[in-house]
PDB file of C-alpha atoms in Angstrom:
ATOM      1  CA  MET G 240       5.449   0.916 -23.081  1.00  0.00           C
ATOM      2  CA  TYR G 241       8.751   1.116 -21.412  1.00  0.00           C
ATOM      3  CA  ILE G 242      10.665  -0.806 -18.425  1.00  0.00           C
ATOM      4  CA  GLY G 243      11.188   1.255 -15.268  1.00  0.00           C
ATOM      5  CA  PRO G 244      12.638   0.608 -11.759  1.00  0.00           C
ATOM      6  CA  GLN G 245       9.024  -0.617 -10.615  1.00  0.00           C
ATOM      7  CA  GLY G 246       8.207  -2.769 -13.584  1.00  0.00           C
ATOM      8  CA  ILE G 247       6.671  -2.463 -17.095  1.00  0.00           C
ATOM      9  CA  VAL G 248       4.796   0.734 -17.760  1.00  0.00           C
ATOM     10  CA  HIS G 249       2.000   0.466 -20.322  1.00  0.00           C
ATOM     11  CA  GLY G 250       0.950   4.000 -21.215  1.00  0.00           C
ATOM     12  CA  THR G 251      -0.058   5.120 -17.645  1.00  0.00           C
ATOM     13  CA  THR G 252      -0.280   1.740 -15.890  1.00  0.00           C
ATOM     14  CA  ILE G 253       2.520   0.149 -14.139  1.00  0.00           C
ATOM     15  CA  THR G 254       2.732  -3.595 -14.213  1.00  0.00           C
ATOM     16  CA  VAL G 255       4.717  -5.115 -11.340  1.00  0.00           C
ATOM     17  CA  LEU G 256       6.114  -8.554 -12.138  1.00  0.00           C
ATOM     18  CA  ASN G 257       6.947 -11.472  -9.793  1.00  0.00           C
ATOM     19  CA  ALA G 258       6.413 -15.047  -9.316  1.00  0.00           C
ATOM     20  CA  GLY G 259       2.936 -14.817  -7.705  1.00  0.00           C
ATOM     21  CA  ARG G 260      -0.249 -16.131  -9.098  1.00  0.00           C
ATOM     22  CA  LYS G 261      -2.527 -13.630  -7.367  1.00  0.00           C
ATOM     23  CA  LEU G 262      -4.000 -10.733  -9.457  1.00  0.00           C
ATOM     24  CA  SER G 263      -4.579  -7.682  -7.236  1.00  0.00           C
ATOM     25  CA  LYS G 264      -4.761  -3.976  -7.157  1.00  0.00           C
ATOM     26  CA  ASN G 265      -3.729  -1.490  -4.600  1.00  0.00           C
ATOM     27  CA  SER G 266      -6.302   1.320  -4.494  1.00  0.00           C
ATOM     28  CA  ASP G 267      -4.200   3.246  -2.110  1.00  0.00           C
ATOM     29  CA  LEU G 268      -1.580   4.279  -4.634  1.00  0.00           C
ATOM     30  CA  GLY G 269      -3.459   7.194  -6.263  1.00  0.00           C
ATOM     31  CA  GLY G 270      -5.580   5.261  -8.386  1.00  0.00           C
ATOM     32  CA  ARG G 271      -3.009   3.583 -10.453  1.00  0.00           C
ATOM     33  CA  LEU G 272      -2.956  -0.213 -11.103  1.00  0.00           C
ATOM     34  CA  PHE G 273      -0.332  -2.261  -9.671  1.00  0.00           C
ATOM     35  CA  VAL G 274      -0.829  -5.735 -11.075  1.00  0.00           C
ATOM     36  CA  THR G 275       0.816  -8.875  -9.689  1.00  0.00           C
ATOM     37  CA  ALA G 276       0.450 -11.693 -11.974  1.00  0.00           C
ATOM     38  CA  GLY G 277       2.212 -15.139 -12.548  1.00  0.00           C
ATOM     39  CA  LEU G 278       4.495 -14.507 -15.480  1.00  0.00           C
ATOM     40  CA  GLY G 279       7.311 -16.903 -14.771  1.00  0.00           C
ATOM     41  CA  GLY G 280       8.945 -15.391 -11.666  1.00  0.00           C
ATOM     42  CA  MET G 281      10.450 -12.488 -13.539  1.00  0.00           C
ATOM     43  CA  SER G 282      10.738 -10.186 -10.558  1.00  0.00           C
ATOM     44  CA  GLY G 283      14.077  -8.284 -10.584  1.00  0.00           C
ATOM     45  CA  ALA G 284      14.793  -9.267 -14.149  1.00  0.00           C
ATOM     46  CA  GLN G 285      14.487  -7.395 -17.241  1.00  0.00           C
ATOM     47  CA  PRO G 286      11.295  -8.890 -18.786  1.00  0.00           C
ATOM     48  CA  LYS G 287      10.867  -9.247 -22.598  1.00  0.00           C
ATOM     49  CA  ALA G 288       8.026  -7.035 -23.355  1.00  0.00           C
ATOM     50  CA  GLY G 289       7.179  -9.102 -26.580  1.00  0.00           C
ATOM     51  CA  ASN G 290       6.412 -12.167 -24.621  1.00  0.00           C
ATOM     52  CA  ILE G 291       4.128 -10.902 -21.934  1.00  0.00           C
ATOM     53  CA  ALA G 292       2.563  -7.741 -23.550  1.00  0.00           C
ATOM     54  CA  GLY G 293      -0.717  -9.508 -24.591  1.00  0.00           C
ATOM     55  CA  VAL G 294      -1.144 -11.145 -21.010  1.00  0.00           C
ATOM     56  CA  ALA G 295      -0.338  -7.903 -19.266  1.00  0.00           C
ATOM     57  CA  ASP G 296      -2.531  -5.831 -21.453  1.00  0.00           C
ATOM     58  CA  ALA G 297      -5.361  -8.131 -20.711  1.00  0.00           C
ATOM     59  CA  PHE G 298      -4.874  -7.883 -16.934  1.00  0.00           C
ATOM     60  CA  ILE G 299      -4.636  -4.135 -17.296  1.00  0.00           C
ATOM     61  CA  ALA G 300      -7.729  -3.742 -19.316  1.00  0.00           C
ATOM     62  CA  GLU G 301      -9.767  -5.908 -16.822  1.00  0.00           C
ATOM     63  CA  GLN G 302      -8.627  -4.048 -13.834  1.00  0.00           C
ATOM     64  CA  VAL G 303      -9.069  -0.505 -15.442  1.00  0.00           C
ATOM     65  CA  GLU G 304     -12.689  -1.451 -16.199  1.00  0.00           C
ATOM     66  CA  ALA G 305     -13.015  -2.540 -12.486  1.00  0.00           C
ATOM     67  CA  ILE G 306     -11.712   0.877 -11.238  1.00  0.00           C
ATOM     68  CA  ARG G 307     -14.102   2.719 -13.718  1.00  0.00           C
ATOM     69  CA  LYS G 308     -17.047   0.746 -12.391  1.00  0.00           C
ATOM     70  CA  GLN G 309     -16.070   1.544  -8.803  1.00  0.00           C
ATOM     71  CA  VAL G 310     -15.210   5.100  -9.492  1.00  0.00           C
ATOM     72  CA  GLY G 311     -18.449   5.841 -11.264  1.00  0.00           C
ATOM     73  CA  ASP G 312     -19.003   9.680 -11.754  1.00  0.00           C
ATOM     74  CA  LYS G 313     -16.740  10.830  -9.049  1.00  0.00           C
ATOM     75  CA  LYS G 314     -15.538  14.303  -9.614  1.00  0.00           C
ATOM     76  CA  VAL G 315     -12.208  15.590  -8.935  1.00  0.00           C
ATOM     77  CA  LEU G 316     -10.426  18.883  -9.414  1.00  0.00           C
ATOM     78  CA  LEU G 317      -6.892  18.837 -10.893  1.00  0.00           C
ATOM     79  CA  ALA G 318      -4.436  21.271  -9.769  1.00  0.00           C
ATOM     80  CA  LEU G 319      -2.774  22.164 -13.066  1.00  0.00           C
ATOM     81  CA  SER G 320       0.433  24.232 -13.337  1.00  0.00           C
ATOM     82  CA  GLY G 321       1.457  23.270 -16.878  1.00  0.00           C
ATOM     83  CA  GLY G 322       4.387  21.348 -15.596  1.00  0.00           C
ATOM     84  CA  VAL G 323       5.382  17.724 -16.175  1.00  0.00           C
ATOM     85  CA  ASP G 324       4.321  16.683 -12.603  1.00  0.00           C
ATOM     86  CA  SER G 325       0.738  18.076 -12.582  1.00  0.00           C
ATOM     87  CA  SER G 326       0.175  17.020 -16.103  1.00  0.00           C
ATOM     88  CA  ALA G 327       1.265  13.411 -15.483  1.00  0.00           C
ATOM     89  CA  ALA G 328      -0.969  13.423 -12.349  1.00  0.00           C
ATOM     90  CA  ALA G 329      -3.880  14.699 -14.313  1.00  0.00           C
ATOM     91  CA  TRP G 330      -3.287  11.921 -16.929  1.00  0.00           C
ATOM     92  CA  LEU G 331      -3.233   9.117 -14.476  1.00  0.00           C
ATOM     93  CA  THR G 332      -6.311  10.326 -12.652  1.00  0.00           C
ATOM     94  CA  ARG G 333      -8.133  10.608 -16.007  1.00  0.00           C
ATOM     95  CA  GLN G 334      -7.251   7.116 -17.003  1.00  0.00           C
ATOM     96  CA  ALA G 335      -8.542   5.788 -13.540  1.00  0.00           C
ATOM     97  CA  GLY G 336     -11.939   6.772 -14.748  1.00  0.00           C
ATOM     98  CA  TYR G 337     -12.570  10.036 -12.678  1.00  0.00           C
ATOM     99  CA  ASN G 338     -14.720  12.726 -13.835  1.00  0.00           C
ATOM    100  CA  CYS G 339     -11.905  15.405 -14.155  1.00  0.00           C
ATOM    101  CA  MET G 340     -11.851  19.374 -14.148  1.00  0.00           C
ATOM    102  CA  GLY G 341      -8.634  21.325 -14.365  1.00  0.00           C
ATOM    103  CA  ALA G 342      -7.876  24.338 -12.476  1.00  0.00           C
ATOM    104  CA  MET G 343      -5.105  26.629 -11.990  1.00  0.00           C
ATOM    105  CA  MET G 344      -4.858  29.503  -9.225  1.00  0.00           C
ATOM    106  CA  ARG G 345      -3.773  32.916 -10.427  1.00  0.00           C
ATOM    107  CA  MET G 346      -1.354  34.048  -7.584  1.00  0.00           C
ATOM    108  CA  PHE G 347      -0.453  37.647  -9.201  1.00  0.00           C
ATOM    109  CA  ASP G 348      -0.192  39.537 -12.314  1.00  0.00           C
ATOM    110  CA  LYS G 349       2.890  38.389 -14.193  1.00  0.00           C
ATOM    111  CA  SER G 350       3.025  41.259 -16.337  1.00  0.00           C
ATOM    112  CA  ILE G 351       4.328  43.410 -13.516  1.00  0.00           C
ATOM    113  CA  LEU G 352       7.160  40.904 -12.785  1.00  0.00           C
ATOM    114  CA  PRO G 353      10.754  42.102 -13.787  1.00  0.00           C
ATOM    115  CA  GLU G 354      12.496  40.432 -16.704  1.00  0.00           C
ATOM    116  CA  GLY G 355      14.360  37.449 -15.450  1.00  0.00           C
ATOM    117  CA  CYS G 356      12.072  36.642 -12.637  1.00  0.00           C
ATOM    118  CA  ALA G 357      11.700  32.743 -12.196  1.00  0.00           C
ATOM    119  CA  CYS G 358       7.931  32.736 -13.345  1.00  0.00           C
ATOM    120  CA  SER G 359       8.131  35.461 -16.163  1.00  0.00           C
ATOM    121  CA  HIS G 360       9.548  33.505 -18.990  1.00  0.00           C
ATOM    122  CA  ARG G 361       6.358  31.628 -20.189  1.00  0.00           C
ATOM    123  CA  ASP G 362       2.777  31.830 -19.594  1.00  0.00           C
ATOM    124  CA  ASP G 363       1.898  28.877 -17.163  1.00  0.00           C
ATOM    125  CA  THR G 364      -1.851  29.698 -17.520  1.00  0.00           C
ATOM    126  CA  GLU G 365      -1.680  28.705 -21.180  1.00  0.00           C
ATOM    127  CA  ASP G 366       0.300  25.681 -20.596  1.00  0.00           C
ATOM    128  CA  ALA G 367      -2.141  24.365 -18.031  1.00  0.00           C
ATOM    129  CA  ARG G 368      -5.059  25.246 -20.392  1.00  0.00           C
ATOM    130  CA  ALA G 369      -3.424  23.293 -23.114  1.00  0.00           C
ATOM    131  CA  VAL G 370      -3.058  20.240 -20.968  1.00  0.00           C
ATOM    132  CA  ALA G 371      -6.787  20.336 -20.081  1.00  0.00           C
ATOM    133  CA  LYS G 372      -7.769  20.882 -23.579  1.00  0.00           C
ATOM    134  CA  LYS G 373      -5.593  17.846 -24.760  1.00  0.00           C
ATOM    135  CA  MET G 374      -7.448  15.716 -22.208  1.00  0.00           C
ATOM    136  CA  GLY G 375     -10.812  17.049 -23.143  1.00  0.00           C
ATOM    137  CA  MET G 376     -11.769  18.451 -19.772  1.00  0.00           C
ATOM    138  CA  PRO G 377     -13.067  21.898 -18.529  1.00  0.00           C
ATOM    139  CA  PHE G 378     -10.494  24.243 -17.117  1.00  0.00           C
ATOM    140  CA  GLN G 379     -10.903  27.126 -14.558  1.00  0.00           C
ATOM    141  CA  LEU G 380      -8.667  29.977 -13.483  1.00  0.00           C
ATOM    142  CA  ILE G 381      -9.169  30.852  -9.824  1.00  0.00           C
ATOM    143  CA  ASP G 382      -8.146  34.336  -8.782  1.00  0.00           C
ATOM    144  CA  ALA G 383      -6.002  33.801  -5.613  1.00  0.00           C
ATOM    145  CA  ALA G 384      -4.115  37.070  -5.824  1.00  0.00           C
ATOM    146  CA  GLY G 385      -5.422  38.628  -2.704  1.00  0.00           C
ATOM    147  CA  GLU G 386      -4.916  35.535  -0.572  1.00  0.00           C
ATOM    148  CA  PHE G 387      -1.505  35.071  -2.136  1.00  0.00           C
ATOM    149  CA  SER G 388      -0.388  38.685  -1.157  1.00  0.00           C
ATOM    150  CA  GLN G 389      -1.542  38.339   2.307  1.00  0.00           C
ATOM    151  CA  HIS G 390      -0.573  35.028   3.281  1.00  0.00           C
ATOM    152  CA  VAL G 391       2.590  34.409   1.347  1.00  0.00           C
ATOM    153  CA  ILE G 392       4.138  37.644   0.106  1.00  0.00           C
ATOM    154  CA  GLY G 393       3.090  39.718   3.057  1.00  0.00           C
ATOM    155  CA  ASP G 394       4.380  37.036   5.638  1.00  0.00           C
ATOM    156  CA  PHE G 395       7.606  36.779   3.635  1.00  0.00           C
ATOM    157  CA  ILE G 396       8.254  40.255   4.093  1.00  0.00           C
ATOM    158  CA  ARG G 397       7.263  40.271   7.628  1.00  0.00           C
ATOM    159  CA  THR G 398       9.391  37.429   8.590  1.00  0.00           C
ATOM    160  CA  TYR G 399      12.494  38.829   6.915  1.00  0.00           C
ATOM    161  CA  GLU G 400      11.930  42.046   8.636  1.00  0.00           C
ATOM    162  CA  SER G 401      11.757  40.379  12.010  1.00  0.00           C
ATOM    163  CA  GLY G 402      15.209  38.648  11.214  1.00  0.00           C
ATOM    164  CA  ALA G 403      13.704  35.164  10.773  1.00  0.00           C
ATOM    165  CA  THR G 404      13.834  32.891   7.720  1.00  0.00           C
ATOM    166  CA  PRO G 405      10.414  32.702   5.770  1.00  0.00           C
ATOM    167  CA  ASN G 406       9.176  29.632   4.219  1.00  0.00           C
ATOM    168  CA  PRO G 407       6.649  30.780   1.645  1.00  0.00           C
ATOM    169  CA  CYS G 408       5.991  27.507  -0.072  1.00  0.00           C
ATOM    170  CA  ILE G 409       4.638  26.016   3.254  1.00  0.00           C
ATOM    171  CA  ASN G 410       2.434  29.120   3.784  1.00  0.00           C
ATOM    172  CA  CYS G 411       1.100  28.631   0.318  1.00  0.00           C
ATOM    173  CA  ASN G 412       0.353  24.991   0.735  1.00  0.00           C
ATOM    174  CA  ARG G 413      -1.350  25.786   4.070  1.00  0.00           C
ATOM    175  CA  HIS G 414      -3.555  28.756   3.009  1.00  0.00           C
ATOM    176  CA  LEU G 415      -3.969  28.238  -0.778  1.00  0.00           C
ATOM    177  CA  LYS G 416      -3.222  24.910  -2.477  1.00  0.00           C
ATOM    178  CA  PHE G 417      -4.853  22.746   0.198  1.00  0.00           C
ATOM    179  CA  ASP G 418      -7.326  25.285   1.794  1.00  0.00           C
ATOM    180  CA  LEU G 419      -8.695  27.805  -0.937  1.00  0.00           C
ATOM    181  CA  PHE G 420      -8.273  25.327  -3.797  1.00  0.00           C
ATOM    182  CA  LEU G 421      -9.902  22.418  -1.729  1.00  0.00           C
ATOM    183  CA  ARG G 422     -12.871  24.745  -0.716  1.00  0.00           C
ATOM    184  CA  HIS G 423     -13.316  25.810  -4.320  1.00  0.00           C
ATOM    185  CA  ALA G 424     -13.337  21.982  -5.282  1.00  0.00           C
ATOM    186  CA  LEU G 425     -15.943  21.073  -2.790  1.00  0.00           C
ATOM    187  CA  ALA G 426     -17.992  24.024  -3.717  1.00  0.00           C
ATOM    188  CA  LEU G 427     -18.001  22.732  -7.373  1.00  0.00           C
ATOM    189  CA  GLY G 428     -19.179  19.118  -5.949  1.00  0.00           C
ATOM    190  CA  CYS G 429     -15.690  17.417  -6.409  1.00  0.00           C
ATOM    191  CA  GLU G 430     -14.929  14.909  -3.899  1.00  0.00           C
ATOM    192  CA  LYS G 431     -11.058  15.287  -4.156  1.00  0.00           C
ATOM    193  CA  ILE G 432      -8.287  17.359  -5.299  1.00  0.00           C
ATOM    194  CA  VAL G 433      -5.249  15.990  -7.333  1.00  0.00           C
ATOM    195  CA  THR G 434      -1.914  17.462  -7.342  1.00  0.00           C
ATOM    196  CA  GLY G 435       1.529  16.330  -8.636  1.00  0.00           C
ATOM    197  CA  HIS G 436       3.403  16.245  -5.302  1.00  0.00           C
ATOM    198  CA  TYR G 437       5.700  13.480  -4.642  1.00  0.00           C
ATOM    199  CA  ALA G 438       4.246  11.944  -1.558  1.00  0.00           C
ATOM    200  CA  ARG G 439       2.039   9.137  -0.381  1.00  0.00           C
ATOM    201  CA  ILE G 440      -1.223   9.104   1.647  1.00  0.00           C
ATOM    202  CA  ARG G 441      -2.562   5.959   3.420  1.00  0.00           C
ATOM    203  CA  GLN G 442      -5.481   5.528   5.787  1.00  0.00           C
ATOM    204  CA  ASP G 443      -4.700   3.525   8.983  1.00  0.00           C
ATOM    205  CA  ASP G 444      -7.227   0.470   9.144  1.00  0.00           C
ATOM    206  CA  SER G 445      -7.287   0.589  13.069  1.00  0.00           C
ATOM    207  CA  THR G 446      -7.660   4.309  13.586  1.00  0.00           C
ATOM    208  CA  GLY G 447      -9.184   5.562  10.316  1.00  0.00           C
ATOM    209  CA  ARG G 448      -6.562   8.413  10.452  1.00  0.00           C
ATOM    210  CA  TYR G 449      -4.735   9.579   7.117  1.00  0.00           C
ATOM    211  CA  LEU G 450      -1.246   9.259   7.296  1.00  0.00           C
ATOM    212  CA  LEU G 451       1.436  11.045   5.072  1.00  0.00           C
ATOM    213  CA  TYR G 452       4.331   9.016   4.003  1.00  0.00           C
ATOM    214  CA  LYS G 453       7.549   9.870   1.867  1.00  0.00           C
ATOM    215  CA  ALA G 454       7.541   9.378  -1.955  1.00  0.00           C
ATOM    216  CA  ALA G 455       9.088   6.244  -3.451  1.00  0.00           C
ATOM    217  CA  ASP G 456      11.700   8.720  -5.218  1.00  0.00           C
ATOM    218  CA  SER G 457      13.813  10.072  -2.514  1.00  0.00           C
ATOM    219  CA  SER G 458      15.312  12.599  -4.963  1.00  0.00           C
ATOM    220  CA  LYS G 459      11.951  14.244  -5.535  1.00  0.00           C
ATOM    221  CA  GLU G 460      10.408  13.632  -1.925  1.00  0.00           C
ATOM    222  CA  GLN G 461       8.064  16.393  -1.008  1.00  0.00           C
ATOM    223  CA  SER G 462       6.191  15.178   2.070  1.00  0.00           C
ATOM    224  CA  TYR G 463       7.986  17.541   4.328  1.00  0.00           C
ATOM    225  CA  ALA G 464       6.343  20.480   2.434  1.00  0.00           C
ATOM    226  CA  LEU G 465       2.863  18.746   3.324  1.00  0.00           C
ATOM    227  CA  TYR G 466       3.298  18.401   6.940  1.00  0.00           C
ATOM    228  CA  CYS G 467       0.704  21.011   7.786  1.00  0.00           C
ATOM    229  CA  LEU G 468      -2.172  19.340   6.214  1.00  0.00           C
ATOM    230  CA  THR G 469      -5.068  18.441   8.403  1.00  0.00           C
ATOM    231  CA  GLN G 470      -7.040  15.181   8.206  1.00  0.00           C
ATOM    232  CA  HIS G 471      -9.844  16.715   6.308  1.00  0.00           C
ATOM    233  CA  GLN G 472      -7.381  17.902   3.578  1.00  0.00           C
ATOM    234  CA  LEU G 473      -5.625  14.569   3.584  1.00  0.00           C
ATOM    235  CA  ALA G 474      -8.965  12.751   3.223  1.00  0.00           C
ATOM    236  CA  HIS G 475      -9.889  14.872   0.082  1.00  0.00           C
ATOM    237  CA  LEU G 476      -6.223  14.668  -1.556  1.00  0.00           C
ATOM    238  CA  ARG G 477      -4.951  12.259  -4.138  1.00  0.00           C
ATOM    239  CA  LEU G 478      -1.256  12.132  -5.006  1.00  0.00           C
ATOM    240  CA  PRO G 479      -0.900   9.908  -8.025  1.00  0.00           C
ATOM    241  CA  LEU G 480       2.893  10.383  -8.367  1.00  0.00           C
ATOM    242  CA  GLY G 481       3.886   9.250  -4.957  1.00  0.00           C
ATOM    243  CA  GLU G 482       5.003   5.652  -6.125  1.00  0.00           C
ATOM    244  CA  LEU G 483       6.721   6.694  -9.254  1.00  0.00           C
ATOM    245  CA  ARG G 484      10.080   8.025  -9.993  1.00  0.00           C
ATOM    246  CA  LYS G 485      10.884  11.321 -11.992  1.00  0.00           C
ATOM    247  CA  GLU G 486      12.178   9.452 -14.877  1.00  0.00           C
ATOM    248  CA  GLN G 487       8.973   7.577 -15.172  1.00  0.00           C
ATOM    249  CA  VAL G 488       6.831  10.551 -15.056  1.00  0.00           C
ATOM    250  CA  ARG G 489       8.977  12.271 -17.735  1.00  0.00           C
ATOM    251  CA  ALA G 490       8.765   9.134 -19.844  1.00  0.00           C
ATOM    252  CA  MET G 491       5.042   8.904 -19.463  1.00  0.00           C
ATOM    253  CA  ALA G 492       4.608  12.691 -20.296  1.00  0.00           C
ATOM    254  CA  ALA G 493       6.661  12.217 -23.346  1.00  0.00           C
ATOM    255  CA  GLU G 494       4.540   9.306 -24.450  1.00  0.00           C
ATOM    256  CA  GLN G 495       1.471  11.470 -24.164  1.00  0.00           C
ATOM    257  CA  GLY G 496       3.072  14.282 -25.979  1.00  0.00           C
ATOM    258  CA  PHE G 497       2.953  16.819 -23.272  1.00  0.00           C
ATOM    259  CA  ALA G 498       5.165  19.834 -24.063  1.00  0.00           C
ATOM    260  CA  SER G 499       6.492  19.934 -20.581  1.00  0.00           C
ATOM    261  CA  ALA G 500       8.042  16.362 -20.610  1.00  0.00           C
ATOM    262  CA  ASN G 501      11.586  17.490 -20.796  1.00  0.00           C
ATOM    263  CA  ARG G 502      11.178  21.016 -19.142  1.00  0.00           C
ATOM    264  CA  PRO G 503      13.726  21.518 -16.302  1.00  0.00           C
ATOM    265  CA  ASP G 504      12.409  21.561 -12.685  1.00  0.00           C
ATOM    266  CA  SER G 505      11.982  24.910 -10.972  1.00  0.00           C
ATOM    267  CA  GLN G 506      13.096  25.451  -7.508  1.00  0.00           C
ATOM    268  CA  ASP G 507      13.057  29.120  -7.419  1.00  0.00           C
ATOM    269  CA  ILE G 508      10.528  31.250  -5.197  1.00  0.00           C
ATOM    270  CA  CYS G 509       7.910  32.279  -7.630  1.00  0.00           C
ATOM    271  CA  PHE G 510       7.631  35.777  -6.859  1.00  0.00           C
ATOM    272  CA  VAL G 511      11.246  36.810  -6.361  1.00  0.00           C
TER     273      VAL G 511
END
């Protein structure tokens, strides 16, 4: 347990404290439990964990069980990269009671990459496989090399040759991460895919449309990279990290013993 900007975090569950008496959960926030409990009007203060841990744990246990009953045997496909964000997203989803499968897309043969390339310094596949093994769930490697070459690398080259500025990550999201990956998930009988992107999805009650919102952590905000997603894709996507800050994600990963907990973020183009 640790205290972060949004409340007390018990393992993978955030407990928000304020003066209210109503106990509630917000299922729109990626399956995590946000519990509001009457604990002495402690909102905005630094609570003493020892005085409330038992009460908070009881609330958490009750609500986790409620989520598990609601979720049932719903299957999801977790997009694993071996990094801290996807690992934390997978852990949160697993704890929410979903029937989880892990998968990673093989974009290209890393053995052909030159020394010093952004992605050549470690085997991400083994990192992702280790995360899945640690959580006791199956893992798949999806061969997407052909699609990646056509839609991402090929477009990157053609765009540069035409004198424009390419955006390979948007093309990867549009054609692979949220198209090919989602089609693979649905073929496996999964209802949703889960990624470690920092953004939020909510459904408008009046129109039924799914809306994309910025993440709570403005320093890691990634909704701009998801602007191309369709209603179909948004409806089948969960983003468990949208309400969390990066330091909370790292602390959670460290608590669960993930090797990626303190690994630096990568902002490089993966094939250059």
